[in-house]
Short mmCIF file of C-alpha atoms and ligand atoms in Angstrom, two decimals:
data_model
loop_
_atom_site.label_atom_id
_atom_site.label_comp_id
_atom_site.label_asym_id
_atom_site.label_seq_id
_atom_site.Cartn_x
_atom_site.Cartn_y
_atom_site.Cartn_z
CA MET A 1392 -93.10 -108.57 -28.29
CA THR A 1393 -93.16 -111.83 -29.93
CA THR A 1394 -90.03 -112.76 -31.88
CA SER A 1395 -90.85 -116.05 -33.55
CA ASN A 1396 -91.89 -116.02 -37.19
CA GLU A 1397 -94.25 -118.63 -36.92
CA VAL A 1398 -97.87 -117.68 -37.28
CA LEU A 1399 -100.43 -120.12 -35.76
CA ILE A 1400 -103.57 -120.71 -37.81
CA PHE A 1401 -106.92 -120.66 -35.87
CA ASP A 1402 -109.70 -122.05 -37.95
CA THR A 1403 -113.25 -121.19 -37.00
CA THR A 1404 -115.20 -122.30 -39.84
CA LEU A 1405 -117.00 -124.78 -37.52
CA ARG A 1406 -117.96 -121.83 -35.29
CA ASP A 1407 -117.89 -118.43 -36.64
CA GLY A 1408 -118.32 -119.97 -40.28
CA GLU A 1409 -121.16 -122.15 -39.31
CA GLN A 1410 -122.82 -119.40 -37.22
CA SER A 1411 -123.54 -117.60 -40.71
CA PRO A 1412 -127.33 -118.22 -41.39
CA GLY A 1413 -127.97 -120.97 -43.66
CA ALA A 1414 -124.40 -122.42 -43.11
CA THR A 1415 -125.34 -125.21 -40.63
CA MET A 1416 -123.73 -128.57 -41.10
CA THR A 1417 -124.64 -131.77 -39.78
CA HIS A 1418 -122.74 -133.71 -37.14
CA ASN A 1419 -120.84 -136.00 -39.35
CA GLU A 1420 -119.91 -133.06 -41.71
CA LYS A 1421 -118.36 -131.12 -38.93
CA LEU A 1422 -116.59 -134.29 -37.95
CA GLU A 1423 -115.07 -134.48 -41.53
CA ILE A 1424 -114.29 -130.81 -41.76
CA ALA A 1425 -112.39 -131.07 -38.44
CA GLU A 1426 -110.41 -134.05 -39.88
CA LEU A 1427 -109.45 -132.27 -42.97
CA LEU A 1428 -108.38 -129.06 -41.06
CA ASP A 1429 -106.29 -131.18 -38.87
CA GLU A 1430 -104.77 -133.03 -41.60
CA MET A 1431 -104.14 -129.85 -43.24
CA GLY A 1432 -101.98 -128.66 -40.38
CA VAL A 1433 -104.26 -125.91 -38.78
CA ASP A 1434 -102.94 -125.25 -35.33
CA ILE A 1435 -106.01 -124.67 -33.53
CA ILE A 1436 -109.77 -125.71 -34.60
CA GLU A 1437 -112.74 -123.81 -33.01
CA ALA A 1438 -114.84 -126.63 -33.21
CA GLY A 1439 -118.15 -124.75 -32.03
CA PHE A 1440 -119.93 -123.16 -29.26
CA PRO A 1441 -120.83 -126.13 -26.72
CA ILE A 1442 -123.37 -124.33 -24.67
CA ALA A 1443 -125.42 -123.30 -27.90
CA SER A 1444 -127.07 -126.63 -28.19
CA GLU A 1445 -126.72 -130.31 -27.46
CA GLY A 1446 -125.73 -130.92 -31.19
CA ASP A 1447 -122.98 -128.37 -30.87
CA PHE A 1448 -121.81 -129.88 -27.52
CA GLN A 1449 -121.53 -133.41 -29.05
CA ALA A 1450 -119.82 -132.23 -32.16
CA VAL A 1451 -117.25 -130.64 -30.06
CA SER A 1452 -116.56 -133.49 -27.89
CA GLU A 1453 -116.37 -135.88 -30.59
CA ILE A 1454 -114.00 -133.55 -32.64
CA ALA A 1455 -111.82 -133.42 -29.51
CA LYS A 1456 -111.94 -136.99 -28.95
CA LEU A 1457 -110.73 -137.58 -32.73
CA SER A 1458 -108.21 -134.98 -32.92
CA LYS A 1459 -104.74 -135.79 -33.84
CA SER A 1460 -102.34 -132.78 -33.95
CA ALA A 1461 -104.50 -129.57 -33.60
CA THR A 1462 -105.65 -128.02 -30.36
CA ILE A 1463 -109.28 -128.26 -29.92
CA CYS A 1464 -111.03 -124.92 -28.81
CA GLY A 1465 -114.54 -124.23 -27.85
CA LEU A 1466 -116.33 -120.85 -27.39
CA SER A 1467 -117.95 -119.71 -24.32
CA ARG A 1468 -119.43 -116.46 -23.10
CA ALA A 1469 -118.20 -114.84 -19.88
CA ASN A 1470 -120.16 -116.86 -17.53
CA TYR A 1471 -119.43 -120.05 -15.47
CA LYS A 1472 -121.95 -122.08 -16.98
CA ASP A 1473 -120.80 -121.43 -20.52
CA ILE A 1474 -117.12 -122.11 -19.55
CA ASP A 1475 -117.92 -125.30 -17.78
CA ARG A 1476 -119.74 -126.70 -20.61
CA CYS A 1477 -117.15 -125.75 -23.07
CA TRP A 1478 -114.52 -127.50 -21.03
CA GLU A 1479 -116.92 -130.69 -20.72
CA ALA A 1480 -116.71 -130.72 -24.32
CA VAL A 1481 -112.76 -129.78 -25.21
CA LYS A 1482 -111.35 -131.74 -22.33
CA HIS A 1483 -111.30 -134.79 -24.28
CA ALA A 1484 -108.75 -133.41 -26.75
CA ARG A 1485 -105.02 -134.03 -26.60
CA SER A 1486 -104.57 -130.49 -26.46
CA PRO A 1487 -107.82 -128.44 -25.28
CA ARG A 1488 -108.47 -124.84 -25.29
CA ILE A 1489 -111.25 -122.87 -23.76
CA HIS A 1490 -112.02 -119.55 -25.69
CA THR A 1491 -114.05 -117.08 -23.53
CA PHE A 1492 -115.18 -113.52 -24.90
CA ILE A 1493 -117.27 -110.46 -24.07
CA GLY A 1494 -118.21 -107.52 -25.90
CA THR A 1495 -116.17 -104.55 -24.44
CA SER A 1496 -116.92 -101.57 -26.72
CA PRO A 1497 -119.67 -99.10 -25.48
CA LEU A 1498 -122.33 -100.57 -27.75
CA HIS A 1499 -121.51 -104.01 -26.50
CA ARG A 1500 -121.20 -102.98 -23.02
CA ALA A 1501 -124.91 -101.56 -23.09
CA ILE A 1502 -126.24 -105.29 -24.07
CA PRO A 1503 -125.61 -106.84 -20.43
CA ASN A 1504 -125.74 -103.34 -18.99
CA LEU A 1505 -122.58 -103.53 -17.23
CA THR A 1506 -120.58 -100.36 -15.97
CA MET A 1507 -116.87 -100.38 -17.02
CA ASP A 1508 -116.05 -101.75 -13.42
CA GLU A 1509 -118.61 -104.32 -13.33
CA MET A 1510 -117.35 -105.71 -16.51
CA ALA A 1511 -113.68 -105.59 -15.40
CA GLU A 1512 -114.57 -107.69 -12.61
CA ARG A 1513 -116.45 -110.24 -14.55
CA ILE A 1514 -113.42 -110.67 -17.08
CA HIS A 1515 -111.19 -111.25 -14.06
CA ASP A 1516 -113.44 -114.04 -12.50
CA THR A 1517 -114.52 -115.77 -15.60
CA VAL A 1518 -110.89 -115.87 -16.97
CA THR A 1519 -109.71 -117.20 -13.81
CA HIS A 1520 -112.43 -119.74 -13.83
CA ALA A 1521 -111.49 -121.05 -17.09
CA ARG A 1522 -107.94 -121.13 -16.34
CA ASN A 1523 -108.68 -123.21 -13.15
CA LEU A 1524 -110.13 -125.71 -15.58
CA CYS A 1525 -107.60 -125.60 -18.47
CA ASP A 1526 -103.96 -124.49 -18.96
CA ASN A 1527 -104.96 -122.92 -22.43
CA VAL A 1528 -107.37 -120.21 -22.26
CA GLN A 1529 -108.05 -117.55 -24.96
CA TRP A 1530 -109.85 -114.34 -24.13
CA SER A 1531 -111.45 -112.00 -26.60
CA PRO A 1532 -112.56 -108.50 -26.17
CA MET A 1533 -115.63 -108.46 -28.88
CA ASP A 1534 -115.52 -105.46 -31.00
CA ALA A 1535 -112.17 -104.37 -29.73
CA THR A 1536 -111.62 -102.20 -32.54
CA ARG A 1537 -114.47 -100.04 -31.36
CA THR A 1538 -113.32 -100.19 -27.59
CA GLU A 1539 -112.01 -97.10 -25.88
CA TRP A 1540 -107.95 -97.46 -25.98
CA ASP A 1541 -107.64 -96.95 -22.29
CA TYR A 1542 -110.24 -99.39 -21.47
CA LEU A 1543 -108.92 -101.98 -23.98
CA CYS A 1544 -105.61 -101.83 -22.14
CA ARG A 1545 -107.12 -102.33 -18.83
CA VAL A 1546 -109.24 -105.37 -19.73
CA VAL A 1547 -106.36 -107.08 -21.74
CA GLU A 1548 -104.25 -106.57 -18.71
CA ILE A 1549 -106.74 -108.30 -16.41
CA ALA A 1550 -107.31 -111.12 -18.81
CA ILE A 1551 -103.39 -111.76 -19.04
CA LYS A 1552 -103.21 -111.49 -15.13
CA ALA A 1553 -106.16 -113.90 -14.57
CA GLY A 1554 -104.40 -116.58 -16.70
CA ALA A 1555 -105.25 -116.01 -20.39
CA THR A 1556 -102.51 -117.51 -22.70
CA THR A 1557 -103.84 -115.92 -26.01
CA ILE A 1558 -105.28 -112.63 -26.26
CA ASN A 1559 -107.58 -112.26 -29.36
CA ILE A 1560 -108.54 -108.83 -30.82
CA PRO A 1561 -111.53 -109.03 -32.74
CA ASP A 1562 -112.58 -106.51 -35.38
CA THR A 1563 -115.99 -107.87 -35.01
CA VAL A 1564 -117.85 -105.55 -37.63
CA GLY A 1565 -115.18 -105.36 -40.08
CA TYR A 1566 -114.45 -101.61 -39.30
CA THR A 1567 -110.67 -101.38 -39.04
CA ALA A 1568 -108.07 -100.69 -41.74
CA PRO A 1569 -104.56 -102.26 -42.33
CA VAL A 1570 -102.52 -99.35 -40.87
CA GLU A 1571 -104.69 -99.22 -37.78
CA SER A 1572 -104.74 -102.89 -37.47
CA ALA A 1573 -100.93 -103.28 -37.39
CA ASP A 1574 -100.94 -100.18 -35.17
CA LEU A 1575 -103.52 -101.41 -32.36
CA ILE A 1576 -101.66 -104.81 -31.91
CA ARG A 1577 -98.30 -103.04 -31.84
CA ARG A 1578 -99.51 -100.68 -29.07
CA LEU A 1579 -101.11 -103.22 -27.07
CA ILE A 1580 -97.98 -105.30 -27.15
CA THR A 1581 -95.87 -102.26 -26.16
CA ASN A 1582 -98.27 -100.68 -23.44
CA VAL A 1583 -99.95 -103.74 -21.58
CA PRO A 1584 -98.01 -105.23 -18.69
CA GLY A 1585 -97.51 -108.78 -19.35
CA ALA A 1586 -98.10 -108.76 -22.98
CA ASP A 1587 -94.78 -110.36 -23.73
CA ASP A 1588 -96.02 -113.68 -21.97
CA VAL A 1589 -99.10 -114.18 -24.34
CA ILE A 1590 -99.89 -114.84 -27.82
CA PHE A 1591 -101.67 -111.93 -29.59
CA ALA A 1592 -104.45 -113.15 -32.39
CA THR A 1593 -106.31 -111.19 -34.94
CA HIS A 1594 -109.84 -112.11 -35.86
CA CYS A 1595 -111.01 -109.98 -38.77
CA HIS A 1596 -114.48 -109.62 -40.46
CA ASN A 1597 -114.88 -108.72 -44.15
CA ASP A 1598 -117.49 -106.01 -44.25
CA LEU A 1599 -115.21 -103.61 -46.04
CA GLY A 1600 -113.31 -106.28 -47.87
CA MET A 1601 -110.05 -105.64 -45.82
CA ALA A 1602 -110.17 -108.91 -43.50
CA THR A 1603 -107.02 -110.45 -45.27
CA ALA A 1604 -105.14 -107.18 -45.41
CA ASN A 1605 -106.13 -106.54 -41.68
CA SER A 1606 -105.03 -109.75 -40.72
CA LEU A 1607 -101.65 -109.57 -42.27
CA ALA A 1608 -101.08 -106.12 -41.02
CA ALA A 1609 -101.78 -107.33 -37.46
CA VAL A 1610 -99.14 -110.10 -37.97
CA GLU A 1611 -97.00 -107.00 -39.03
CA GLY A 1612 -97.73 -105.45 -35.75
CA GLY A 1613 -96.89 -108.62 -33.70
CA ALA A 1614 -100.01 -110.80 -33.73
CA ARG A 1615 -99.12 -114.42 -34.12
CA GLN A 1616 -102.27 -116.12 -34.57
CA ILE A 1617 -104.66 -115.51 -37.32
CA GLU A 1618 -108.29 -116.48 -36.91
CA CYS A 1619 -110.03 -117.46 -40.24
CA THR A 1620 -112.32 -119.69 -42.01
CA ILE A 1621 -112.26 -121.54 -45.28
CA ASN A 1622 -113.32 -119.60 -48.16
CA GLY A 1623 -114.04 -116.90 -45.83
CA LEU A 1624 -117.13 -118.11 -44.59
CA GLY A 1625 -118.70 -116.33 -42.00
CA GLU A 1626 -121.70 -113.92 -41.04
CA ARG A 1627 -122.52 -110.93 -43.23
CA ALA A 1628 -119.35 -110.65 -45.55
CA GLY A 1629 -117.58 -113.38 -43.65
CA ASN A 1630 -114.47 -113.76 -41.81
CA THR A 1631 -110.68 -113.75 -43.00
CA ALA A 1632 -110.25 -116.56 -45.54
CA LEU A 1633 -107.65 -119.06 -44.41
CA GLU A 1634 -106.48 -119.77 -47.94
CA GLU A 1635 -105.84 -116.14 -48.65
CA VAL A 1636 -103.68 -115.28 -45.77
CA VAL A 1637 -101.79 -118.73 -45.85
CA MET A 1638 -101.03 -118.33 -49.53
CA ALA A 1639 -100.12 -114.46 -49.13
CA LEU A 1640 -97.64 -115.29 -46.58
CA LYS A 1641 -96.22 -118.15 -48.62
CA VAL A 1642 -96.16 -116.28 -52.06
CA ARG A 1643 -94.89 -112.93 -50.47
CA ASN A 1644 -92.35 -114.49 -48.00
CA ASP A 1645 -89.81 -111.91 -49.43
CA ILE A 1646 -91.78 -109.08 -47.64
CA MET A 1647 -93.70 -110.94 -45.08
CA PRO A 1648 -91.12 -113.48 -43.49
CA TYR A 1649 -93.63 -115.54 -41.51
CA THR A 1650 -94.36 -119.28 -41.58
CA THR A 1651 -97.24 -121.35 -41.19
CA LYS A 1652 -97.73 -125.18 -40.81
CA ILE A 1653 -100.66 -125.33 -43.54
CA ASP A 1654 -99.95 -128.00 -46.21
CA THR A 1655 -101.23 -125.69 -49.01
CA ARG A 1656 -101.75 -128.42 -51.38
CA LYS A 1657 -104.89 -129.33 -49.31
CA ILE A 1658 -106.74 -126.09 -49.85
CA ILE A 1659 -108.73 -126.87 -52.87
CA ASN A 1660 -110.22 -130.21 -51.54
CA ILE A 1661 -111.19 -128.73 -48.30
CA SER A 1662 -112.56 -125.35 -49.82
CA ARG A 1663 -114.75 -127.45 -52.06
CA ARG A 1664 -115.96 -129.70 -49.29
CA VAL A 1665 -116.92 -126.67 -47.21
CA ALA A 1666 -118.72 -125.05 -50.15
CA THR A 1667 -120.70 -128.24 -50.62
CA VAL A 1668 -121.56 -128.89 -46.95
CA SER A 1669 -122.40 -125.43 -46.16
CA GLY A 1670 -124.36 -124.46 -49.38
CA PHE A 1671 -122.29 -121.43 -49.75
CA ALA A 1672 -120.92 -121.81 -53.36
CA VAL A 1673 -117.44 -119.95 -54.01
CA GLN A 1674 -117.69 -117.09 -56.18
CA TYR A 1675 -115.84 -117.96 -59.57
CA ASN A 1676 -113.31 -115.06 -59.22
CA LYS A 1677 -112.69 -115.66 -55.61
CA ALA A 1678 -108.76 -115.44 -54.69
CA ILE A 1679 -106.98 -118.79 -54.56
CA VAL A 1680 -109.98 -121.13 -54.55
CA GLY A 1681 -112.45 -119.65 -57.31
CA LYS A 1682 -113.00 -121.60 -60.41
CA ASN A 1683 -111.30 -118.89 -62.50
CA ALA A 1684 -108.42 -118.29 -59.93
CA PHE A 1685 -106.12 -120.14 -62.43
CA ALA A 1686 -108.14 -120.08 -65.58
CA HIS A 1687 -106.57 -118.04 -68.38
CA GLU A 1688 -109.21 -117.70 -70.96
CA SER A 1689 -108.08 -114.68 -73.07
CA GLY A 1690 -105.83 -115.34 -76.11
CA ILE A 1691 -103.17 -112.89 -74.98
CA HIS A 1692 -103.08 -114.53 -71.45
CA GLN A 1693 -102.84 -118.10 -73.06
CA ASP A 1694 -100.11 -117.11 -75.55
CA GLY A 1695 -98.02 -115.64 -72.39
CA MET A 1696 -98.73 -118.72 -70.30
CA LEU A 1697 -97.61 -121.02 -73.14
CA LYS A 1698 -94.24 -119.37 -73.30
CA ASN A 1699 -93.94 -118.77 -69.52
CA ARG A 1700 -96.48 -119.41 -66.81
CA GLU A 1701 -94.92 -116.79 -64.34
CA THR A 1702 -96.32 -114.29 -67.20
CA PHE A 1703 -99.85 -114.31 -65.47
CA GLU A 1704 -99.49 -116.67 -62.52
CA VAL A 1705 -98.00 -115.57 -59.05
CA MET A 1706 -98.35 -119.21 -57.65
CA LYS A 1707 -98.71 -122.67 -59.22
CA PRO A 1708 -102.11 -124.27 -59.25
CA GLU A 1709 -100.49 -127.51 -57.75
CA ASP A 1710 -99.55 -125.45 -54.77
CA VAL A 1711 -103.08 -125.11 -53.55
CA GLY A 1712 -103.91 -128.83 -54.72
CA LEU A 1713 -105.21 -128.13 -58.08
CA ALA A 1714 -104.01 -131.30 -60.31
CA GLY A 1715 -101.85 -130.06 -63.12
CA THR A 1716 -102.81 -131.55 -66.50
CA SER A 1717 -105.26 -134.31 -65.75
CA LEU A 1718 -106.85 -136.63 -68.42
CA PRO A 1719 -110.68 -136.93 -67.98
CA LEU A 1720 -111.93 -140.47 -67.57
CA GLY A 1721 -114.43 -141.85 -69.87
CA LYS A 1722 -117.10 -144.66 -70.06
CA HIS A 1723 -114.28 -147.37 -70.95
CA SER A 1724 -112.32 -146.26 -67.88
CA GLY A 1725 -112.55 -149.19 -65.35
CA ARG A 1726 -112.38 -149.54 -61.64
CA ALA A 1727 -108.77 -149.49 -61.34
CA ALA A 1728 -108.45 -146.23 -63.15
CA LEU A 1729 -111.19 -144.72 -61.10
CA ARG A 1730 -109.38 -145.71 -58.00
CA ALA A 1731 -106.00 -144.28 -59.16
CA LYS A 1732 -107.71 -141.15 -60.23
CA LEU A 1733 -109.57 -140.82 -56.67
CA ALA A 1734 -106.44 -141.58 -54.94
CA GLU A 1735 -104.55 -138.63 -57.02
CA LEU A 1736 -107.49 -136.44 -55.88
CA GLY A 1737 -106.82 -137.39 -52.27
CA PHE A 1738 -109.38 -139.98 -51.67
CA ASP A 1739 -108.58 -142.97 -49.94
CA LEU A 1740 -111.95 -145.03 -50.19
CA ALA A 1741 -112.79 -148.32 -48.89
CA ASP A 1742 -114.05 -150.88 -51.34
CA ASN A 1743 -117.52 -150.78 -50.65
CA GLN A 1744 -117.43 -146.77 -51.06
CA LEU A 1745 -115.29 -147.44 -54.32
CA ASN A 1746 -118.06 -149.99 -55.73
CA ASP A 1747 -120.87 -147.40 -54.86
CA ILE A 1748 -118.97 -144.39 -56.59
CA PHE A 1749 -118.05 -146.80 -59.43
CA VAL A 1750 -121.90 -147.48 -60.28
CA ARG A 1751 -122.49 -143.64 -60.14
CA PHE A 1752 -119.47 -143.02 -62.37
CA LYS A 1753 -120.65 -145.58 -64.94
CA ASP A 1754 -124.14 -144.03 -64.89
CA LEU A 1755 -122.36 -140.37 -65.32
CA ALA A 1756 -120.13 -141.66 -68.18
CA ASP A 1757 -123.07 -142.81 -70.14
CA ARG A 1758 -124.47 -139.59 -70.00
CA LYS A 1759 -121.50 -137.44 -70.55
CA LYS A 1760 -118.38 -137.89 -72.76
CA GLU A 1761 -115.73 -136.83 -70.45
CA VAL A 1762 -115.61 -137.20 -66.55
CA PHE A 1763 -113.45 -134.52 -65.38
CA ASP A 1764 -112.05 -134.25 -61.82
CA ASP A 1765 -114.56 -131.95 -60.62
CA ASP A 1766 -117.32 -134.36 -61.93
CA LEU A 1767 -115.86 -136.98 -59.70
CA MET A 1768 -115.69 -134.83 -56.58
CA ALA A 1769 -119.34 -134.07 -57.15
CA LEU A 1770 -120.00 -137.81 -57.46
CA VAL A 1771 -118.00 -138.54 -54.06
CA TYR A 1772 -119.85 -135.80 -52.29
CA GLN A 1773 -123.40 -136.80 -53.30
CA ASN A 1774 -125.40 -136.13 -50.17
CA ASP A 1775 -128.04 -138.81 -50.22
CA SER A 1776 -127.79 -141.73 -47.54
CA ALA A 1777 -129.62 -144.93 -47.09
CA GLU A 1778 -131.16 -143.41 -43.89
CA ASP A 1779 -132.77 -140.65 -45.60
CA ARG A 1780 -136.67 -140.92 -45.12
CA LEU A 1781 -137.56 -139.07 -48.48
CA LYS A 1782 -136.04 -140.50 -51.67
CA LEU A 1783 -136.68 -139.77 -55.59
CA LYS A 1784 -137.39 -142.83 -57.38
CA SER A 1785 -138.28 -141.40 -60.92
CA LEU A 1786 -139.09 -137.78 -62.54
CA ARG A 1787 -140.39 -137.05 -65.88
CA VAL A 1788 -141.04 -133.31 -66.87
CA VAL A 1789 -142.75 -131.93 -69.78
CA CYS A 1790 -141.80 -128.53 -70.98
CA GLY A 1791 -142.91 -126.29 -73.68
CA THR A 1792 -143.23 -122.78 -74.79
CA GLN A 1793 -147.00 -123.10 -73.76
CA GLY A 1794 -146.80 -123.29 -69.99
CA PRO A 1795 -147.54 -124.78 -67.43
CA GLN A 1796 -145.06 -127.30 -67.19
CA THR A 1797 -145.82 -130.82 -65.76
CA ALA A 1798 -143.83 -132.92 -63.30
CA ASP A 1799 -144.59 -136.65 -62.90
CA MET A 1800 -142.69 -137.85 -59.69
CA VAL A 1801 -142.56 -141.10 -57.73
CA MET A 1802 -140.94 -140.92 -54.31
CA GLU A 1803 -140.23 -143.11 -51.78
CA ILE A 1804 -141.34 -142.03 -48.45
CA ASP A 1805 -140.47 -143.90 -45.11
CA GLY A 1806 -140.20 -147.08 -47.45
CA ALA A 1807 -143.64 -146.63 -49.59
CA ASP A 1808 -143.64 -145.63 -53.05
CA VAL A 1809 -146.01 -142.62 -53.83
CA GLU A 1810 -146.67 -140.71 -56.99
CA THR A 1811 -148.12 -137.55 -58.44
CA SER A 1812 -148.33 -135.17 -61.20
CA ALA A 1813 -147.85 -131.30 -60.60
CA THR A 1814 -147.69 -128.53 -62.70
CA GLY A 1815 -145.85 -125.19 -62.13
CA ASP A 1816 -144.33 -122.02 -63.52
CA GLY A 1817 -141.28 -123.66 -65.10
CA PRO A 1818 -139.84 -127.11 -65.01
CA VAL A 1819 -137.99 -126.56 -61.27
CA ASP A 1820 -141.41 -125.10 -59.80
CA ALA A 1821 -143.36 -128.03 -61.34
CA THR A 1822 -140.97 -130.38 -59.81
CA PHE A 1823 -140.90 -128.68 -56.36
CA ASN A 1824 -144.86 -128.56 -56.17
CA ALA A 1825 -144.73 -132.30 -56.87
CA VAL A 1826 -142.47 -132.87 -53.79
CA LYS A 1827 -144.83 -130.60 -52.00
CA ALA A 1828 -147.89 -132.50 -53.06
CA LEU A 1829 -146.33 -136.07 -52.04
CA PHE A 1830 -144.71 -134.54 -48.81
CA PRO A 1831 -146.74 -131.52 -47.52
CA HIS A 1832 -144.46 -129.29 -45.34
CA GLY A 1833 -144.22 -125.74 -43.98
CA ALA A 1834 -140.73 -125.25 -45.04
CA ARG A 1835 -139.86 -122.01 -46.93
CA LEU A 1836 -137.32 -121.94 -49.54
CA GLN A 1837 -134.67 -119.43 -48.96
CA LEU A 1838 -132.29 -120.27 -51.64
CA TYR A 1839 -132.13 -122.01 -54.84
CA GLN A 1840 -128.61 -121.85 -56.60
CA VAL A 1841 -127.62 -123.87 -59.64
CA SER A 1842 -123.89 -123.78 -60.90
CA ALA A 1843 -122.07 -125.81 -63.45
CA VAL A 1844 -119.42 -128.35 -62.37
CA THR A 1845 -117.60 -128.30 -65.63
CA GLU A 1846 -117.87 -126.45 -68.95
CA GLY A 1847 -119.94 -127.87 -71.96
CA THR A 1848 -123.83 -128.49 -72.39
CA ASP A 1849 -123.43 -132.00 -71.14
CA ALA A 1850 -121.71 -130.50 -67.89
CA GLN A 1851 -123.08 -131.63 -64.41
CA ALA A 1852 -125.33 -128.89 -62.65
CA THR A 1853 -124.80 -128.64 -58.85
CA VAL A 1854 -127.86 -127.31 -57.31
CA SER A 1855 -127.80 -125.99 -53.72
CA VAL A 1856 -131.36 -125.55 -52.07
CA ARG A 1857 -131.64 -123.84 -48.57
CA MET A 1858 -134.90 -124.43 -46.67
CA GLU A 1859 -136.20 -122.75 -43.25
CA GLU A 1860 -138.75 -124.15 -40.94
CA ASP A 1861 -139.35 -122.60 -37.46
CA GLY A 1862 -136.11 -120.99 -37.47
CA ARG A 1863 -134.36 -124.23 -38.17
CA ILE A 1864 -132.47 -124.02 -41.64
CA ALA A 1865 -130.95 -126.75 -43.52
CA THR A 1866 -129.19 -126.95 -46.95
CA GLY A 1867 -129.42 -129.46 -49.37
CA GLN A 1868 -127.27 -130.31 -52.56
CA SER A 1869 -127.02 -132.39 -55.45
CA ALA A 1870 -125.22 -132.92 -58.87
CA ASP A 1871 -126.56 -134.31 -62.22
CA THR A 1872 -126.28 -133.79 -65.79
CA ASP A 1873 -129.97 -133.07 -65.84
CA THR A 1874 -130.31 -129.65 -63.75
CA VAL A 1875 -134.02 -130.26 -63.00
CA VAL A 1876 -133.33 -134.09 -61.47
CA ALA A 1877 -130.47 -132.22 -59.38
CA SER A 1878 -132.97 -129.49 -58.32
CA ALA A 1879 -135.26 -132.38 -57.09
CA LYS A 1880 -132.63 -134.25 -55.16
CA ALA A 1881 -131.11 -131.01 -53.74
CA TYR A 1882 -134.72 -130.25 -52.34
CA ILE A 1883 -135.45 -133.57 -51.24
CA ASN A 1884 -131.86 -133.48 -49.50
CA ALA A 1885 -132.66 -130.21 -47.65
CA LEU A 1886 -136.15 -131.69 -46.70
CA ASN A 1887 -134.44 -135.08 -45.27
CA ARG A 1888 -131.92 -132.64 -43.32
CA LEU A 1889 -134.82 -130.54 -41.95
CA LEU A 1890 -136.40 -133.78 -40.76
CA VAL A 1891 -133.38 -134.77 -38.69
CA ARG A 1892 -132.95 -131.33 -37.34
CA ARG A 1893 -136.76 -131.52 -36.61
CA GLU A 1894 -136.22 -134.72 -34.58
CA GLN A 1895 -133.01 -133.36 -32.73
CA SER A 1896 -134.14 -130.01 -32.12
CA GLU A 1897 -133.95 -128.54 -28.70
CA PRO A 1898 -134.44 -124.98 -27.42
CA GLY A 1899 -131.12 -122.87 -27.53
CA TYR A 1900 -129.57 -121.60 -24.24
CA ASP A 1901 -130.53 -118.34 -23.11
CA VAL A 1902 -128.25 -116.13 -21.48
CA LYS A 1903 -130.69 -113.71 -20.10
CA GLY A 1904 -131.62 -113.94 -16.45
CA VAL A 1905 -128.35 -116.28 -15.80
CA SER A 1906 -125.97 -115.06 -13.52
CA TYR A 1907 -122.67 -115.56 -14.79
CA LYS A 1908 -121.39 -117.29 -11.34
CA ASP A 1909 -124.18 -119.73 -11.89
CA THR A 1910 -123.11 -123.17 -12.33
O1 LIG B 154 -116.26 -111.42 -34.19
C1 LIG B 154 -116.05 -111.66 -33.14
O2 LIG B 154 -115.81 -110.79 -32.30
C2 LIG B 154 -116.27 -113.16 -32.71
C3 LIG B 154 -115.76 -113.16 -31.14
C4 LIG B 154 -116.78 -114.35 -30.39
C5 LIG B 154 -114.33 -113.62 -31.13
O3 LIG B 154 -116.36 -114.06 -33.23
ZN1 LIG B 155 -116.15 -113.36 -35.31
#
């Protein structure tokens, strides 16, 4: 049984999180998130699934090359080709890890149609193969919490004997409960020969809303690695949220005496960045990172808070990186004030980047009396780039109680200006119709989401638009004090991303028909 009280944080935002339909990130966004995770003190970054596509492979390789402190891990199925490709990508890291998995529960065994013995042999062979390439190998029996107890013990033992250094126990479908989660890890550590020589990890999904509780319970049972994602991003109801387990261990260290290396003051920044690039907005009342997590609106609460913060707060906003009382900037604020404020928010920008943001800041300050920290973050994270093929030049929308609404739009498409006038059922519909008229496409709108960056009628609106074309999905974002302009820019941003994806697209790797020993 592991005795150290240090819990390793394994972040899988870029793999399990990104796997969530619609959460696809661009290459540069993945590099940026990996850098933020590394700086925050994450022990292991699961950077992707290298065999899944050339894009995934390139991202994992690049993240491995750029890694500073974190171990860089790639995922691979239980076949030699996957494992080799994974190694090719992670081997550049200062500290590489191969993660290989296979579904061991009755339902998952039925997919490759393997008997228990055949699967056991495959586990032995593939873990051995991985270990011959890399000293650091993680093995996962997918759907472990629904795998027969005896068989789970048998395959965990085989993986340990074959050289796995971390055994991850996934609750793939979010089925377990805290008491069971602790008990499962405890019993595995007690019963499986060799268990003392490896680290046990917990990997929980949130289908029943118990991922955080299950992960913490697994630690009580002896797990010393928690697998999680920023904002709990992940398929279906998501994965365990990194910010929740880390803050729970910090705030309730009296009853859970475990430590992590996470610099919790970096949580808010990375949470917002992941929300922006994934297009998955954080719910307002989400623990730790939700907009309302530290807001005390009601009179009784405010009174109590003024007398003593601890009346209604179990942690300080500063602990997760929310600036205390921060004065907003205004239209008279200069470049130096902007630079100082951005530095306070954790942005160390080059002069040309600062100049660019200063122009946007002045434009915003002309339209909005007070520019708050959140407004500045939205400005820094504007998504448009000089390489975009489609750009919005101007938009004028006429609204009225007697529809239809009309949008007059000028766009630049591959360097040439084009214009049109389109009508629609509401200003946003008219605007999207104008874009479609100027740039006909077959992409389908999957999601349109608006949220206010700050309070007040002059607040900026952040708009997320998710589009789908032939199975490729892209999310675009934009922020503006004018919701319709933000909507147009977000829609165009999503189209630009789809175009990049279309140019880079390649068929996914098909596991069917591939022998696991094919190299
Ligand atoms: O949920 C799961 O089982 C996984 C495995 C690949 C570890 O993500
Ligand atoms: Zn998972």
